Amino acid sequence: MINAEPAPQIVFINWEEQLFSGATSAFSVRSLTTRYVRELRKYKEAGGRIAWMIHNAHPHSDLFTHHVTMMRQKIAAFADVILHQNVGSLRYLETVDSGIDAGKNYYLPHPSYLSAYDLRPSPESERKSILIFGRLLPYKNLEWFIRFHELHMPKVPLTIAGQSDDADYVDFLRKAAAGNRKITILAERIEDHALQGLFDKARCVVLTDHDTLNSGIAHLALQGGAVIVAPDTAYYREVLPPPAHRYFYPMNYMGLKKAIQASFKLSPDGHRQLIASYMRRAQYVNSDRISDALFRIFGTLLDMNAVADPAPIALEES
């Protein structure tokens, strides 16, 4: 895209770690980084505009984390605007480069998935299980939750579902859950039409990542009808509505047990009110509103006079 003819007016960088997909050595990653940074510099010097969205602090793979950070330092320097989906993203940027011009920063919340998935709350569903949903990756420490289930919730069905590119890790999880008939591991892509069935069976969906800048699963769960049980972090307090905070847990077994038990004890009326608060949040950050704000930022970038002193783009209250 950077070298396209004619050159694009704006280069939008998101999920930059994907540049390293398939890389197997530090040498190849350095080569990829050098080439990419050189292309960005050439594009910038030719008058191009760069927008960078910070999506995560830690790459999905622990490999080459240092190289990702070095590349982000260059991207931050080249970028005309840096898009942040939460306050934690601003704090993270300080660790990447504390000298970045604050005028580059724009706040743009993560959109919900109401228009992307047909998943919706089913009030009449019989919800008796625990769901952990999302890509099965080692950094999520899913074996910790399997051990928790064995010790504290052995009679409650637990489903761990999501795609994985790490066959060894999936084998490890299956061995950890071996002999436990209450645990189901679905290590596969969950098709859109199957989401409803998964969420309809779940009393709660447990979010596992306590050290994240963004959780697509949290935003999807807003529309799934299950109680969201999440780590008690500043990020989740920011993106989940206040009624949801009762079901946060510290990263220990007893805290998690208490939060899950509270979800199962919730009355039907309390459940309806909680789910309504989730849906209001999802509707507030619907993709149409977020896309409109994003394209207004792009419009500012294309206005050569406005780039020097960009006006903040804010979501209008609904």
Coordinates of N, CA, C and O in Angstrom, one line a residue, residues 126-132 149 153 155-160 182 184 197-206 226-227 229 260 263-264:
E126 N -31.8 -20.9 29.0 CA -31.4 -21.6 30.2 C -29.9 -21.6 30.3 O -29.2 -22.4 29.7
R127 N -29.4 -20.8 31.2 CA -27.9 -20.5 31.3 C -27.3 -21.2 32.5 O -27.6 -20.8 33.6
K128 N -26.5 -22.2 32.2 CA -26.0 -23.0 33.3 C -24.5 -23.3 33.3 O -24.0 -24.0 34.1
S129 N -23.8 -22.6 32.3 CA -22.4 -22.9 32.1 C -21.6 -21.7 32.2 O -22.1 -20.6 32.2
I130 N -20.2 -21.9 32.2 CA -19.2 -20.9 32.1 C -18.6 -20.9 30.7 O -18.3 -22.0 30.2
L131 N -18.4 -19.7 30.2 CA -17.8 -19.7 28.8 C -16.5 -18.8 28.9 O -16.5 -17.7 29.4
I132 N -15.5 -19.4 28.3 CA -14.3 -18.6 28.0 C -14.1 -18.6 26.5 O -14.0 -19.7 25.9
H149 N -11.2 -24.3 37.7 CA -12.5 -25.1 37.6 C -12.4 -26.4 38.4 O -13.3 -26.8 39.1
M153 N -15.0 -25.1 40.9 CA -16.3 -25.2 40.2 C -16.4 -26.5 39.4 O -16.9 -26.5 38.2
K155 N -18.5 -28.9 39.3 CA -19.8 -29.4 38.8 C -20.4 -28.5 37.8 O -21.5 -28.9 37.2
V156 N -19.8 -27.4 37.5 CA -20.4 -26.4 36.5 C -19.7 -26.6 35.2 O -18.5 -26.6 35.1
P157 N -20.5 -26.8 34.1 CA -19.9 -27.0 32.8 C -19.1 -25.8 32.4 O -19.5 -24.6 32.6
L158 N -17.9 -26.0 31.8 CA -17.0 -25.0 31.3 C -16.7 -25.2 29.9 O -16.2 -26.3 29.5
T159 N -16.9 -24.3 29.0 CA -16.6 -24.4 27.6 C -15.5 -23.3 27.3 O -15.6 -22.2 27.6
I160 N -14.4 -23.8 26.7 CA -13.3 -22.9 26.3 C -13.3 -23.0 24.8 O -13.0 -24.1 24.2
K182 N -16.7 -32.2 32.6 CA -17.4 -30.9 32.6 C -16.7 -29.8 31.8 O -17.3 -28.7 31.6
T184 N -15.3 -28.6 28.1 CA -15.2 -28.8 26.7 C -14.3 -27.8 26.1 O -14.4 -26.6 26.3
G197 N -25.6 -20.0 20.0 CA -25.7 -21.2 20.8 C -24.7 -21.2 22.0 O -25.1 -21.6 23.1
L198 N -23.5 -20.7 21.7 CA -22.5 -20.7 22.8 C -22.9 -19.8 23.9 O -22.9 -20.1 25.1
F199 N -23.3 -18.6 23.5 CA -23.6 -17.6 24.5 C -24.9 -17.9 25.2 O -25.1 -17.5 26.4
D200 N -25.9 -18.5 24.5 CA -27.2 -18.8 25.1 C -27.1 -19.8 26.3 O -27.9 -19.8 27.2
K201 N -26.0 -20.6 26.2 CA -25.9 -21.6 27.3 C -25.1 -21.1 28.5 O -25.1 -21.7 29.6
A202 N -24.5 -19.9 28.3 CA -23.5 -19.4 29.3 C -24.2 -18.5 30.3 O -24.9 -17.5 29.9
R203 N -24.1 -18.8 31.6 CA -24.5 -17.8 32.6 C -23.5 -16.7 32.7 O -23.9 -15.5 32.9
C204 N -22.2 -17.0 32.5 CA -21.2 -15.9 32.5 C -20.2 -16.2 31.5 O -19.9 -17.4 31.1
V205 N -19.6 -15.2 30.9 CA -18.4 -15.3 30.1 C -17.3 -14.7 30.8 O -17.3 -13.5 31.3
V206 N -16.2 -15.5 31.0 CA -15.1 -15.0 31.8 C -14.0 -14.5 30.9 O -13.5 -15.2 30.0
A226 N -24.8 -13.0 28.4 CA -24.2 -13.6 29.6 C -23.6 -12.5 30.5 O -23.2 -11.4 30.0
V227 N -23.5 -12.8 31.7 CA -22.8 -11.9 32.7 C -21.3 -11.9 32.3 O -20.7 -12.9 32.2
V229 N -17.7 -11.6 33.4 CA -16.9 -11.7 34.6 C -15.5 -11.3 34.1 O -14.9 -12.0 33.3
I260 N -18.0 -15.3 39.9 CA -18.8 -16.3 39.2 C -20.1 -16.7 40.0 O -21.2 -16.7 39.4
S263 N -22.7 -14.1 39.7 CA -23.4 -14.2 38.4 C -24.5 -15.2 38.4 O -25.6 -15.0 37.8
F264 N -24.3 -16.3 39.0 CA -25.3 -17.4 39.1 C -26.4 -17.1 40.1 O -27.5 -17.6 39.9

